Short mmCIF file of C-alpha atoms in Angstrom, two decimals:
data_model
loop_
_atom_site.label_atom_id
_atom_site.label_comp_id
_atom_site.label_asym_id
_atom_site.label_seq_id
_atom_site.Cartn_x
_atom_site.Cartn_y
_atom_site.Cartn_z
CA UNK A 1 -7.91 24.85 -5.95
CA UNK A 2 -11.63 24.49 -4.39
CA UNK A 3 -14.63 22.24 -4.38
CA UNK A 4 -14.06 18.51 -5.29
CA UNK A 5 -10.10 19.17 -5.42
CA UNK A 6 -9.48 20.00 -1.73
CA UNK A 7 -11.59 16.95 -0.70
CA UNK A 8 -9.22 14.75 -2.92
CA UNK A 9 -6.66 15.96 -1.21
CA UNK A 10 -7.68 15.73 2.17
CA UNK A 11 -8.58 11.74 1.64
CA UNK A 12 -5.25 11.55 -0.27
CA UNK A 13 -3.54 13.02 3.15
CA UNK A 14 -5.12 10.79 5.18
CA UNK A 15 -3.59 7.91 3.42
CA UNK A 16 -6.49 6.90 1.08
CA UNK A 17 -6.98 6.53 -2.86
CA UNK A 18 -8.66 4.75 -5.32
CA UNK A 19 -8.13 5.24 -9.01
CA UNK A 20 -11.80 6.45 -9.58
CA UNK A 21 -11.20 8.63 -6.37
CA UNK A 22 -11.40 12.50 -8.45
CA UNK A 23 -14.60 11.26 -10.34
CA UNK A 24 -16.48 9.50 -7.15
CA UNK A 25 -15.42 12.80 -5.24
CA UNK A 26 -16.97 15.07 -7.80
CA UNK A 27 -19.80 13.27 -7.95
CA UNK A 28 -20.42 13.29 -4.63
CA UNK A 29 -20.24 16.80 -4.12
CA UNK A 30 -22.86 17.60 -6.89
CA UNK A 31 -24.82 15.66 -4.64
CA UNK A 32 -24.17 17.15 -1.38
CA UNK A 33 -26.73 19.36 -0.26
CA UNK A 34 -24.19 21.58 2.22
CA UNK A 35 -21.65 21.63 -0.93
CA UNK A 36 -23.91 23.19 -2.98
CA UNK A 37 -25.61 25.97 -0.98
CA UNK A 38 -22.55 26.61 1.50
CA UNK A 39 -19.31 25.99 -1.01
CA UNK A 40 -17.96 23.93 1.68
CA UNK A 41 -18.20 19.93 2.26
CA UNK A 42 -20.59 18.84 4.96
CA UNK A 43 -19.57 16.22 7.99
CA UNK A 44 -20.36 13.10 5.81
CA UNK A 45 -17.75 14.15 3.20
CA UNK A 46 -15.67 12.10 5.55
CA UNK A 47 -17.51 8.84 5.25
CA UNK A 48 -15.89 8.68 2.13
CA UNK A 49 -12.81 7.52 3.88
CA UNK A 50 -14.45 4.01 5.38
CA UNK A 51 -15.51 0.91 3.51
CA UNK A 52 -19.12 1.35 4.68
CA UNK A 53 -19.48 4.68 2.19
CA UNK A 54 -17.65 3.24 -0.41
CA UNK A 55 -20.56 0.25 -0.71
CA UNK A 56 -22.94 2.78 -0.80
CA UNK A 57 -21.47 4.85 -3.56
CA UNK A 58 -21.89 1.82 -5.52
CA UNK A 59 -24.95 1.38 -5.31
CA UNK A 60 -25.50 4.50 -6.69
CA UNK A 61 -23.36 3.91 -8.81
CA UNK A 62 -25.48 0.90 -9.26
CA UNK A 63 -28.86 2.86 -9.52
CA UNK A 64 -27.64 5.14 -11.84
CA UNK A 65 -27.47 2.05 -14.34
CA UNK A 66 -23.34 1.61 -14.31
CA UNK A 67 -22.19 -1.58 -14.92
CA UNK A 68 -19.34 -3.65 -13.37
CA UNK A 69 -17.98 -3.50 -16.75
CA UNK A 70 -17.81 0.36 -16.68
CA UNK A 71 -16.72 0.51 -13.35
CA UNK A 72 -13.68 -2.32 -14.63
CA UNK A 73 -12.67 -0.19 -17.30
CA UNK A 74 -12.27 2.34 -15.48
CA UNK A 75 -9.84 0.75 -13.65
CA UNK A 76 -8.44 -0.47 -15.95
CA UNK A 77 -7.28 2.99 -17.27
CA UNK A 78 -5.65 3.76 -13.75
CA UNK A 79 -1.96 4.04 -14.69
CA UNK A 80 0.61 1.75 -13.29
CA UNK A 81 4.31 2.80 -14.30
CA UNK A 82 6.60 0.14 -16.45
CA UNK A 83 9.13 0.49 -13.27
CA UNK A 84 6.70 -0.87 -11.30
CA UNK A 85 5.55 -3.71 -13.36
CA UNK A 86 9.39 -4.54 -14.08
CA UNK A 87 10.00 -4.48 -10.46
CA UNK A 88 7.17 -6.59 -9.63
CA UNK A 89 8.68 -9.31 -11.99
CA UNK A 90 12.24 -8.93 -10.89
CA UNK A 91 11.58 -9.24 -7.15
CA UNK A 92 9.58 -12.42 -8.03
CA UNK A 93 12.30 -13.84 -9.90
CA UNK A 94 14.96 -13.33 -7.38
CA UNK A 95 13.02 -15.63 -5.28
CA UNK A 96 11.18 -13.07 -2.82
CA UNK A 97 7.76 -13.36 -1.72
CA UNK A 98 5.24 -10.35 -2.34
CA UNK A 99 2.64 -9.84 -0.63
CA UNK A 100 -0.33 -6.83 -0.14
CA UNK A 101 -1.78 -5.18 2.22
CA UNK A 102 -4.12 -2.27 1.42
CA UNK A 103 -6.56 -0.02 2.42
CA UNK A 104 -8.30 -0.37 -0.87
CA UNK A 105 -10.60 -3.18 -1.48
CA UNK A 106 -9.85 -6.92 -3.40
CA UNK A 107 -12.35 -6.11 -6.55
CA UNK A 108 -10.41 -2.89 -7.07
CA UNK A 109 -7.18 -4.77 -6.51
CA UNK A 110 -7.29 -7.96 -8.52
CA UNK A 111 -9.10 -6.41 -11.73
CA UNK A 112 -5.83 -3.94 -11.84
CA UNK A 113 -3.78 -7.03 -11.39
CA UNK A 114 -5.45 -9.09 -13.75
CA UNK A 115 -5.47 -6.48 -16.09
CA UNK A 116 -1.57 -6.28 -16.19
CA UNK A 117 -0.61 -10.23 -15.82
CA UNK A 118 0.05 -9.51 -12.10
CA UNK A 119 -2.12 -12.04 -10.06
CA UNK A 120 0.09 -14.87 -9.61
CA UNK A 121 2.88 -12.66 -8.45
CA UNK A 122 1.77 -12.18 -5.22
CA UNK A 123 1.09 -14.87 -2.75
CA UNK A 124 -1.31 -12.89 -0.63
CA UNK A 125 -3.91 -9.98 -0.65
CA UNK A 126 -4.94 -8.63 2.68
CA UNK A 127 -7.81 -5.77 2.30
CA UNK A 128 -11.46 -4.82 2.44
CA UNK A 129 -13.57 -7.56 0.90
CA UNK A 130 -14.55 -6.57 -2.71
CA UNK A 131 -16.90 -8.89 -4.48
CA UNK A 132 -20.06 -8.57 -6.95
CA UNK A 133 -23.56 -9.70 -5.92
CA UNK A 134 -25.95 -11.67 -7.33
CA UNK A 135 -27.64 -8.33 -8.29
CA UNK A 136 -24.57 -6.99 -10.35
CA UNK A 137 -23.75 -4.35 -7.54
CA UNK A 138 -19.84 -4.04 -6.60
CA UNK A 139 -19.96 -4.33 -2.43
CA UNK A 140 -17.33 -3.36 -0.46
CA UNK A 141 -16.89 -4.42 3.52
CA UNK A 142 -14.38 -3.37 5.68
CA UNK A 143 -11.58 -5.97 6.21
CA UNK A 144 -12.31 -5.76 10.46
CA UNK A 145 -16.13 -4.88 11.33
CA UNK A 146 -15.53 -2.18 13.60
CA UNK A 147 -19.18 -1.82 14.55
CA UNK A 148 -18.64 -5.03 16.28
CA UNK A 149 -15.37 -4.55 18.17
CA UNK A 150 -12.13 -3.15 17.87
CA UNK A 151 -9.37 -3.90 16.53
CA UNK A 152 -7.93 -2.12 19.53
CA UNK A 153 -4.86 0.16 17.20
CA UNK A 154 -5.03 4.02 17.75
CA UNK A 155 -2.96 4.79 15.10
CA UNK A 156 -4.66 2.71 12.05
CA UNK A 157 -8.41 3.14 10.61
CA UNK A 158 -10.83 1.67 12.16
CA UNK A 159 -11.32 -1.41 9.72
CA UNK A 160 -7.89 -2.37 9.33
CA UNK A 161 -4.69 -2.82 11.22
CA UNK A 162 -1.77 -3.38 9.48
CA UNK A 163 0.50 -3.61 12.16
CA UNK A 164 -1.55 -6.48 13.38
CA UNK A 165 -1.42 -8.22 9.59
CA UNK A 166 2.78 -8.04 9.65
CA UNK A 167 2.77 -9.23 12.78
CA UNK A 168 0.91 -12.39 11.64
CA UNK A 169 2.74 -12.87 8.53
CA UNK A 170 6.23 -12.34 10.19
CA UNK A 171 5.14 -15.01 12.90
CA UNK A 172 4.39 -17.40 9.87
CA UNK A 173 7.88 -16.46 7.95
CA UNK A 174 9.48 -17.28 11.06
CA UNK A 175 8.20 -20.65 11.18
CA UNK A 176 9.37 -20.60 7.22
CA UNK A 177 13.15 -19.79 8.13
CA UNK A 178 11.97 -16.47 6.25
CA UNK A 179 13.20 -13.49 8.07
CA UNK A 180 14.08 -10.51 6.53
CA UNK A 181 11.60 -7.69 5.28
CA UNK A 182 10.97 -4.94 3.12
CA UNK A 183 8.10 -3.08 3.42
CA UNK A 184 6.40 -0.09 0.96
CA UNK A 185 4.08 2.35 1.61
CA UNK A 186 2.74 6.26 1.49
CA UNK A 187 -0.23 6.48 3.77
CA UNK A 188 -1.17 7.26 7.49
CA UNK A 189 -2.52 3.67 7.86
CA UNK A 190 1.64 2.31 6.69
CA UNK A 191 3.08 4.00 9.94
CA UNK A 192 1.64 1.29 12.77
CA UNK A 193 3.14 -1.85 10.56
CA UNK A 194 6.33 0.17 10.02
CA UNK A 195 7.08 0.60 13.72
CA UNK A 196 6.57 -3.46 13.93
CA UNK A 197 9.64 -3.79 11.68
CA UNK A 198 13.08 -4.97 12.83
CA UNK A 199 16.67 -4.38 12.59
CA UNK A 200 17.54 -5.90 9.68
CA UNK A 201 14.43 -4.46 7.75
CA UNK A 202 14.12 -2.02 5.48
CA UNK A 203 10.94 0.32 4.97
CA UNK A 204 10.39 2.48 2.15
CA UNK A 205 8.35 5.50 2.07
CA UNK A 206 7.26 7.52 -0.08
CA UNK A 207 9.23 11.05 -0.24
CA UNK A 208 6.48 14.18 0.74
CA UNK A 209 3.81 11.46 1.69
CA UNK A 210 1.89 10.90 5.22
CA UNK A 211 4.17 8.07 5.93
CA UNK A 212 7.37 10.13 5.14
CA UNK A 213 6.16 12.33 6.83
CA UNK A 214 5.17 10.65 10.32
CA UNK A 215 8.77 8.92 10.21
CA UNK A 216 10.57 12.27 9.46
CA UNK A 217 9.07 13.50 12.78
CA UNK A 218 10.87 10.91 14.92
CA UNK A 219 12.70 8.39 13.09
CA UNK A 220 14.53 7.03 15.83
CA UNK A 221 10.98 5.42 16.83
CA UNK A 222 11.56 2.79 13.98
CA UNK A 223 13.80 -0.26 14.10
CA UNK A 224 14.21 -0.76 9.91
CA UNK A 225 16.20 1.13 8.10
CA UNK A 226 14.75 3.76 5.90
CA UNK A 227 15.04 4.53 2.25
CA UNK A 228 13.07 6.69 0.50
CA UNK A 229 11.61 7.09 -2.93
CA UNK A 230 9.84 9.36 -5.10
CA UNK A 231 8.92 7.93 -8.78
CA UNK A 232 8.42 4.95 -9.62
CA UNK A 233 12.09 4.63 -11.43
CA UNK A 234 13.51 4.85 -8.29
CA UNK A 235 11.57 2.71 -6.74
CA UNK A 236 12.67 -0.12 -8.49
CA UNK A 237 16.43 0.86 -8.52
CA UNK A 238 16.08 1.29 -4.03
CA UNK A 239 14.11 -1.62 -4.01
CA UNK A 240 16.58 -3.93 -6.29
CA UNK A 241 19.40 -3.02 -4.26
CA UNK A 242 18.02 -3.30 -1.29
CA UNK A 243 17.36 -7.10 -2.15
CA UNK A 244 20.86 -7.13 -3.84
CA UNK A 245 22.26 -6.28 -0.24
CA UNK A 246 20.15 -8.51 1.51
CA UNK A 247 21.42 -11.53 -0.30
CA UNK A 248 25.20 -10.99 -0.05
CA UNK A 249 24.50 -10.46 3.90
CA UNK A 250 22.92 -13.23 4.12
CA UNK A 251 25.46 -15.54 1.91
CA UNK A 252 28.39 -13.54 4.57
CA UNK A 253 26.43 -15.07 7.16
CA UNK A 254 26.22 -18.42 5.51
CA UNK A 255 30.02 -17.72 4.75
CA UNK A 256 31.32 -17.32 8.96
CA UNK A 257 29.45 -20.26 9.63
CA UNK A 258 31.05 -22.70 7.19
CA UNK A 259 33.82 -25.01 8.48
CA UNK A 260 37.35 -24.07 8.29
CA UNK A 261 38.49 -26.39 5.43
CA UNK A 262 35.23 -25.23 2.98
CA UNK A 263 35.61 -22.25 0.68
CA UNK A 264 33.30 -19.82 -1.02
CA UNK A 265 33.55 -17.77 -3.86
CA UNK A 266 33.60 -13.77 -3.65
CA UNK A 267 31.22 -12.05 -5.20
CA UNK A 268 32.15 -9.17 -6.73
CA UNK A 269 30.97 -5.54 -6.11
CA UNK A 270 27.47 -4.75 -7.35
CA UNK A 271 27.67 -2.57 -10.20
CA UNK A 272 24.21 -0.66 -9.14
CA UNK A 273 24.11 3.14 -8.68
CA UNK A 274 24.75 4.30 -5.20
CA UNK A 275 20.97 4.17 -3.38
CA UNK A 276 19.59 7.59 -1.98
CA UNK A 277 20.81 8.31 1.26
CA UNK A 278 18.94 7.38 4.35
CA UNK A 279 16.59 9.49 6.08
CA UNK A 280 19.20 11.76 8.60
CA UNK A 281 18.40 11.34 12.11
CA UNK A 282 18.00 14.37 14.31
CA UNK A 283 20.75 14.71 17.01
#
């Protein structure tokens, strides 16, 4: 594995992707002047982590005559598992409310969701602005202009702090009555808003990913608990359960603080699988 592959790897690592990610990267690296005469990627390979290069590698995508049609189709194609989709629809029909926070940008975003019937399942989208200008061009911003301030996190990017977006959305599901969460993720940037979590939470990471990673390294630093998953499949079935859980705690809570003379009805045992063990922590 050389050339165009390694650099898709090392932005994959770094907890970055983009369903046009392999052909933007090769492109790119045709054009770079260091690729071609040293083998090697030059400095500004790395750009192509931060909003800033994206927007420019559409508009040359742009220049080259592509259309936002082209570029839609093509993301259209990115694959989104049937477990996924199913568990999208389940979690919204049990009553839970999805939300998304990405790294990714909201053109790139809604067109996928859009394309699968997926929009109205989620009541939020937190990311880089995405939108299409009066000139046709697809421009991407970052979500915080870090050439302004900071957003003052040393462990997330420098446009986006995720920690900071749970901890506004958990101070507003507070004020809901809204208090429990689950929260799924793979990349570097899914660590800070993991550590924000509390007992009673759950976070799910993605087995051999940067996230998986960082909390197999200390996982005592987190306050959730952790499940893992690896597929899609078992996303759902962790992710189902986890939910299923959640709900009978919460109607044994209900259940201690009823009066004396009231009575409630047992539900039985869940007839799910057993979930994947949790992540072991180091003595």
């Amino acid at each position: 594995m050389g050339g165009p592959e390694v650099t898709v790897r090392k932005i994959l690592l770094a907890g970055l992707r983009w369903p046009t990610i392999t052909t933007n990267v090769k492109d790119f690296v045709r054009a770079c002047d260091a690729s071609q005469r040293t083998g090697k990627p030059g400095p500004k390979v790395y750009m192509l982590l931060t909003p800033h290069f994206k927007d420019r590698m559409m508009g040359e995508l742009h220049t080259q005559g592509k259309t936002i049609e082209e570029i839609s189709n093509s993301l259209k194609k990115a694959p989104l598992s049937p477990h996924t989709i199913d568990a999208i629809k389940s979690v919204h029909s049990l009553g839970c409310e999805l939300r998304i926070a990405s790294d990714a940008n909201l053109f790139f975003i809604e067109t996928i969701l859009k394309h699968h019937g997926l929009v109205g399942y989620f009541s939020e989208i937190d990311t880089n602005p995405g939108y299409v200008d009066e000139e046709g061009r697809l421009r991407i911003l970052p979500y915080h202009d870090f050439t302004t301030s900071s957003h003052g996190c040393c462990l997330c990017p420098p446009n986006m702090c995720k920690g900071k977006i749970i901890e506004r959305i958990r101070s507003s599901a507070f004020a809901e009555g809204k208090k429990r969460f689950i929260y799924l993720g793979d990349g570097k940037g899914d660590y800070c808003p993991s550590l924000e979590l509390n007992e009673g939470d759950y976070v799910m990471p993605r087995k051999n990913y940067p996230l998986w990673e960082l909390i197999c390294n200390d996982p005592q630093a987190l306050k959730a608990a952790i499940h893992e998953w690896s597929d899609a499949e078992e996303l759902e079935m962790v992710l189902l359960r986890l939910i299923d859980d959640s709900v009978s705690a919460d109607l044994n809570n209900a259940a201690q603080m009823l009066s004396a003379d009231c009575k409630l009805q047992t539900i039985p045992p869940s007839s799910h699988e057993p979930l994947p063990k949790a992540l072991p922590v180091p003595h």
